[in-house]
mmCIF file of C-alpha atoms and ligand atoms in Angstrom:
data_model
loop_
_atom_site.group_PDB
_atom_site.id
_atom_site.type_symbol
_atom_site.label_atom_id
_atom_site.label_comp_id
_atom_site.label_asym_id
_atom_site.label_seq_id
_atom_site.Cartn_x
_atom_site.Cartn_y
_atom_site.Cartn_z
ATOM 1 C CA UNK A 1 96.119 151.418 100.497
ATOM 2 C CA UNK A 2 93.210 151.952 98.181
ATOM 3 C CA UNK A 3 93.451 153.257 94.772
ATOM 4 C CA UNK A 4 92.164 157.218 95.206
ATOM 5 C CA UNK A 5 92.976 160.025 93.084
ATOM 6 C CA UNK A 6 96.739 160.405 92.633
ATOM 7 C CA UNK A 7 97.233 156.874 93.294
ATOM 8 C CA UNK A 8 99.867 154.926 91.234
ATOM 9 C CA UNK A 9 98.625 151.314 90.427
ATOM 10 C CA UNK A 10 100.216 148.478 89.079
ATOM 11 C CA UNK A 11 97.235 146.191 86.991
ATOM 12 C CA UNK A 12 97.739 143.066 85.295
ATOM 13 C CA UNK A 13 94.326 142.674 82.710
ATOM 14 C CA UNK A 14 92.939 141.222 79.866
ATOM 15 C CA UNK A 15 90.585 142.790 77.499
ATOM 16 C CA UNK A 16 87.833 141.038 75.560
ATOM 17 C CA UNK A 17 85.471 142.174 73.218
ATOM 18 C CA UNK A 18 81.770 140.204 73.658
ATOM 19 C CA UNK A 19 82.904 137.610 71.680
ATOM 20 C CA UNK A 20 85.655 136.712 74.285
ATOM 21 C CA UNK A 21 88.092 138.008 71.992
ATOM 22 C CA UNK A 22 91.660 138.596 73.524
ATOM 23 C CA UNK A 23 91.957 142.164 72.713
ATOM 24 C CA UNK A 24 95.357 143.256 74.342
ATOM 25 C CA UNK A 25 96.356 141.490 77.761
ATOM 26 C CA UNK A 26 99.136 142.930 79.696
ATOM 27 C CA UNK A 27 100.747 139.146 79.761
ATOM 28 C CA UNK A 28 104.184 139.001 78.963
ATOM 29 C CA UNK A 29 105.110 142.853 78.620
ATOM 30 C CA UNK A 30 103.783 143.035 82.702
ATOM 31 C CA UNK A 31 101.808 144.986 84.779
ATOM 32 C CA UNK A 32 100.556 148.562 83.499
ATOM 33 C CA UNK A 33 101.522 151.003 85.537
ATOM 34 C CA UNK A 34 99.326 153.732 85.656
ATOM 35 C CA UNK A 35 98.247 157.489 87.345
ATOM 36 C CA UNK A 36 94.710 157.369 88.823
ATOM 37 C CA UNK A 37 92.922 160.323 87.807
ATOM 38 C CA UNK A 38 95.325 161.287 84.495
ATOM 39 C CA UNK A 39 93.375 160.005 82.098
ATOM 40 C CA UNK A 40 95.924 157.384 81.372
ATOM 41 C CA UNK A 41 93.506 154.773 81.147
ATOM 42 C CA UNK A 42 90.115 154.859 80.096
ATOM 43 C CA UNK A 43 87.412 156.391 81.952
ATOM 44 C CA UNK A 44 85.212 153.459 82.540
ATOM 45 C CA UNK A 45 88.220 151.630 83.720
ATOM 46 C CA UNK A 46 88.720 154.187 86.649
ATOM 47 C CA UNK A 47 86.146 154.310 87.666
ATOM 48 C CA UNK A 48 85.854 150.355 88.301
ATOM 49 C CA UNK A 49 89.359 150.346 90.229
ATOM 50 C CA UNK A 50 88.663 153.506 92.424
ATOM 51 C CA UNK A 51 88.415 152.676 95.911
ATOM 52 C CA UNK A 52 89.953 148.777 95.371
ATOM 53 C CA UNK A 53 93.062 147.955 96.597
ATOM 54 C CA UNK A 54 95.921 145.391 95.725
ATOM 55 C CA UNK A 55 95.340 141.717 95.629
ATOM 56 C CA UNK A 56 91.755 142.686 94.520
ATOM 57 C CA UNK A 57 90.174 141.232 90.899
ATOM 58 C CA UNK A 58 88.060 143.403 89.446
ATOM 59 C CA UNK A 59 85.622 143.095 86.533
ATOM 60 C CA UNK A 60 84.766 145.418 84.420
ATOM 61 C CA UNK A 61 82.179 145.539 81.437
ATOM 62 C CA UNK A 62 82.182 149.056 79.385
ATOM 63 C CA UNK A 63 80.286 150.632 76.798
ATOM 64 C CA UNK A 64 81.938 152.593 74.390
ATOM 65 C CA UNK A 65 80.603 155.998 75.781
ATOM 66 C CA UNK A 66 83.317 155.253 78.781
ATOM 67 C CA UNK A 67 85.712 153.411 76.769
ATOM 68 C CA UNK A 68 86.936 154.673 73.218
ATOM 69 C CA UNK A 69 83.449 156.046 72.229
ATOM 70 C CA UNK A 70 81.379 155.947 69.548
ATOM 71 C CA UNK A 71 81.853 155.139 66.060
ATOM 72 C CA UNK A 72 81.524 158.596 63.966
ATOM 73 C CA UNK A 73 81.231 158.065 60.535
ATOM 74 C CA UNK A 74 81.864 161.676 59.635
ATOM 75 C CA UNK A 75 85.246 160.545 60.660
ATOM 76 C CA UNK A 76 85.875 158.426 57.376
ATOM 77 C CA UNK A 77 86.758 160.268 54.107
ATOM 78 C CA UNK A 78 87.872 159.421 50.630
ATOM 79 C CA UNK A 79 90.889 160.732 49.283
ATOM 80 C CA UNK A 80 92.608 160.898 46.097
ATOM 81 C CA UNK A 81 95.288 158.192 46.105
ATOM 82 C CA UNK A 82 97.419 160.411 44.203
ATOM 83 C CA UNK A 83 98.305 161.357 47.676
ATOM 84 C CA UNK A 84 99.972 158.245 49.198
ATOM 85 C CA UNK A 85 102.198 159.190 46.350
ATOM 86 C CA UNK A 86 104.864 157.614 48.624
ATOM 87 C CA UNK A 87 103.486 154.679 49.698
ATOM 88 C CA UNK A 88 103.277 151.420 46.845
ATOM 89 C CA UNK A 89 100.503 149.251 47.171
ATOM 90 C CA UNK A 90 98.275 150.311 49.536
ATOM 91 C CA UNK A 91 96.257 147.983 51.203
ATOM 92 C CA UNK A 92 93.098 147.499 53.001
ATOM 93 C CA UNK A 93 94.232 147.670 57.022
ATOM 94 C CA UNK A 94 97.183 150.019 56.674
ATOM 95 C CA UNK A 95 97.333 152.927 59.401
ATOM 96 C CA UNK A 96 98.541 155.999 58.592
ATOM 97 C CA UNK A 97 99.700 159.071 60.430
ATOM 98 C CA UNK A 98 97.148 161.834 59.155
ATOM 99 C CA UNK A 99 97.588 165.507 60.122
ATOM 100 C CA UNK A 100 94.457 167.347 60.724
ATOM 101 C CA UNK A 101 93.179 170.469 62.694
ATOM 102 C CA UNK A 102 92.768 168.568 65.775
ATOM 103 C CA UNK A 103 96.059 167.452 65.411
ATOM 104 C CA UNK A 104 97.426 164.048 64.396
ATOM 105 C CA UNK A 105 95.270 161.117 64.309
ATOM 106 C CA UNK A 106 95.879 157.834 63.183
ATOM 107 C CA UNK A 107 93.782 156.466 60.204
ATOM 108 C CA UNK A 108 92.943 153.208 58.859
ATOM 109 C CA UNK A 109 92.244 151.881 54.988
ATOM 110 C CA UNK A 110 88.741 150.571 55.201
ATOM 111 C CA UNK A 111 88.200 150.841 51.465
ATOM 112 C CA UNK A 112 89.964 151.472 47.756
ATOM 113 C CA UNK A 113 89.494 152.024 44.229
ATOM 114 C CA UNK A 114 91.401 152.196 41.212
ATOM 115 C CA UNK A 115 91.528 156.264 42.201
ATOM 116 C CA UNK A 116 90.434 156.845 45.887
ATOM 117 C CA UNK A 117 91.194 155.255 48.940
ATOM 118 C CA UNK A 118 88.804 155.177 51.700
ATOM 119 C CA UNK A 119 90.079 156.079 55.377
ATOM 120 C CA UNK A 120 88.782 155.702 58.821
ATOM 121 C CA UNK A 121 90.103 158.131 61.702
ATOM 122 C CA UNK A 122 87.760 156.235 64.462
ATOM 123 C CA UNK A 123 89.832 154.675 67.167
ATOM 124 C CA UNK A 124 90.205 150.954 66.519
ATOM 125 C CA UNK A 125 88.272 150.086 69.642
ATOM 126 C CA UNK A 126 85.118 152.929 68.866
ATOM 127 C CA UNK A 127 82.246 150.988 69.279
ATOM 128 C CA UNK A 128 83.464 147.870 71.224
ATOM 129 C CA UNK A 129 81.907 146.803 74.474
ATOM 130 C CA UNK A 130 85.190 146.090 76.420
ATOM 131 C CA UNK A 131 85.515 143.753 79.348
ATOM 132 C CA UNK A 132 87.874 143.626 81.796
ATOM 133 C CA UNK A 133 89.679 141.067 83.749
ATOM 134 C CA UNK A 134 91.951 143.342 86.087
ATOM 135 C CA UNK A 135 94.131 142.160 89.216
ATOM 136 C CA UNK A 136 95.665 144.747 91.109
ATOM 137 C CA UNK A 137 99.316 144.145 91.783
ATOM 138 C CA UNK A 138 100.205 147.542 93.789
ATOM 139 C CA UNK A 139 98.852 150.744 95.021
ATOM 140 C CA UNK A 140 100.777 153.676 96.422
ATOM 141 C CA UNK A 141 101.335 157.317 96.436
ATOM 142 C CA UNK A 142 102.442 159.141 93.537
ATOM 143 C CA UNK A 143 105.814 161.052 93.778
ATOM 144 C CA UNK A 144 105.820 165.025 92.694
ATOM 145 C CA UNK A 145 107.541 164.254 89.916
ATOM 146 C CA UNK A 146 104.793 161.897 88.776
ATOM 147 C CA UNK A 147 101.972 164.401 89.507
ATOM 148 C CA UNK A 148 103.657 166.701 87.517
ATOM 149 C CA UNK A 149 104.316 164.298 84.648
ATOM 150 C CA UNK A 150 100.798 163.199 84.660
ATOM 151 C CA UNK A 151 102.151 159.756 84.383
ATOM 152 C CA UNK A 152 103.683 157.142 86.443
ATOM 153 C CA UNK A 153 107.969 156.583 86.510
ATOM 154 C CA UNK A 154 109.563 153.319 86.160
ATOM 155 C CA UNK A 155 108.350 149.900 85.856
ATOM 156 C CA UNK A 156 105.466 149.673 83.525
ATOM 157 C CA UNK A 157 105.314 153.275 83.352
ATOM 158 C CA UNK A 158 107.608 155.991 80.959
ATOM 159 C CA UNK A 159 111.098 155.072 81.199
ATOM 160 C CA UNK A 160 113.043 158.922 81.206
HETATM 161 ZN ZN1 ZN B 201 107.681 161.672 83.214
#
């Protein structure tokens, strides 16, 4: 069957950047499963498997705008350091769990001084072109349970 809304798909990929940098690669954890239409993948990503079916290698090359978007540089802030008062020796790189009005969001160290610390709350991947090497493993129908989940059961899906 082709992959159509509702679908569950198994995909075995690998993600470069345009440098051919091996960005994540489903090799050795297995195939992704995944719930077409649930916004468990990216949108770009979608919309290149709709309609394919297993067996099939697809290739995918996405901007940001349908991947992890754009960079936003409102999204980076200084902070006194005073508040990692926890944390010793903070470095640039470290991710932190930030809790803001949207809700959580990860953040990254892109900067520090003797008194603030610079963080980033942009997705890792904001900005990257992303290309995809996908092969479809399997396609079939979702069960209830999934649809109501919003996300596929079992293997390489939530384990619950
Ligand atoms: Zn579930």
């Amino acid at each position: 069957m082709k992959i159509v809304e509702n679908s569950v798909a198994l995909i075995d990929y690998t993600l470069t950047d345009n440098e051919g940098t091996v960005i994540d690669s489903s090799e050795g954890a297995g195939p992704l499963a995944y719930l077409h239409g649930a916004g468990n993948i990216i949108e770009g990503l979608e919309e290149a498997l709709l309609g394919k079916e297993a067996g099939a290698e697809v290739k995918a090359s996405i901007e940001p705008a349908k991947g992890y978007g754009e960079r936003n540089d409102d999204m980076q802030q200084e902070v006194p350091k005073e508040l990692f008062g926890g944390v010793e020796n903070i470095e640039v790189g470290m991710q932190f769990q930030s809790e803001t009005d949207q809700g959580p969001v990860m953040v990254t160290v892109v900067a520090m001084n003797d008194e603030m610390v610079t963080v980033d709350g942009n997705h890792p991947l904001a900005g990257v072109h992303l290309n995809f090497d996908v092969t479809i493993r399997e396609v079939r129908e979702a069960t209830a349970e999934e649809l109501e989940h919003g996300h596929v059961h079992g293997d390489g899906g939530h384990q619950h």
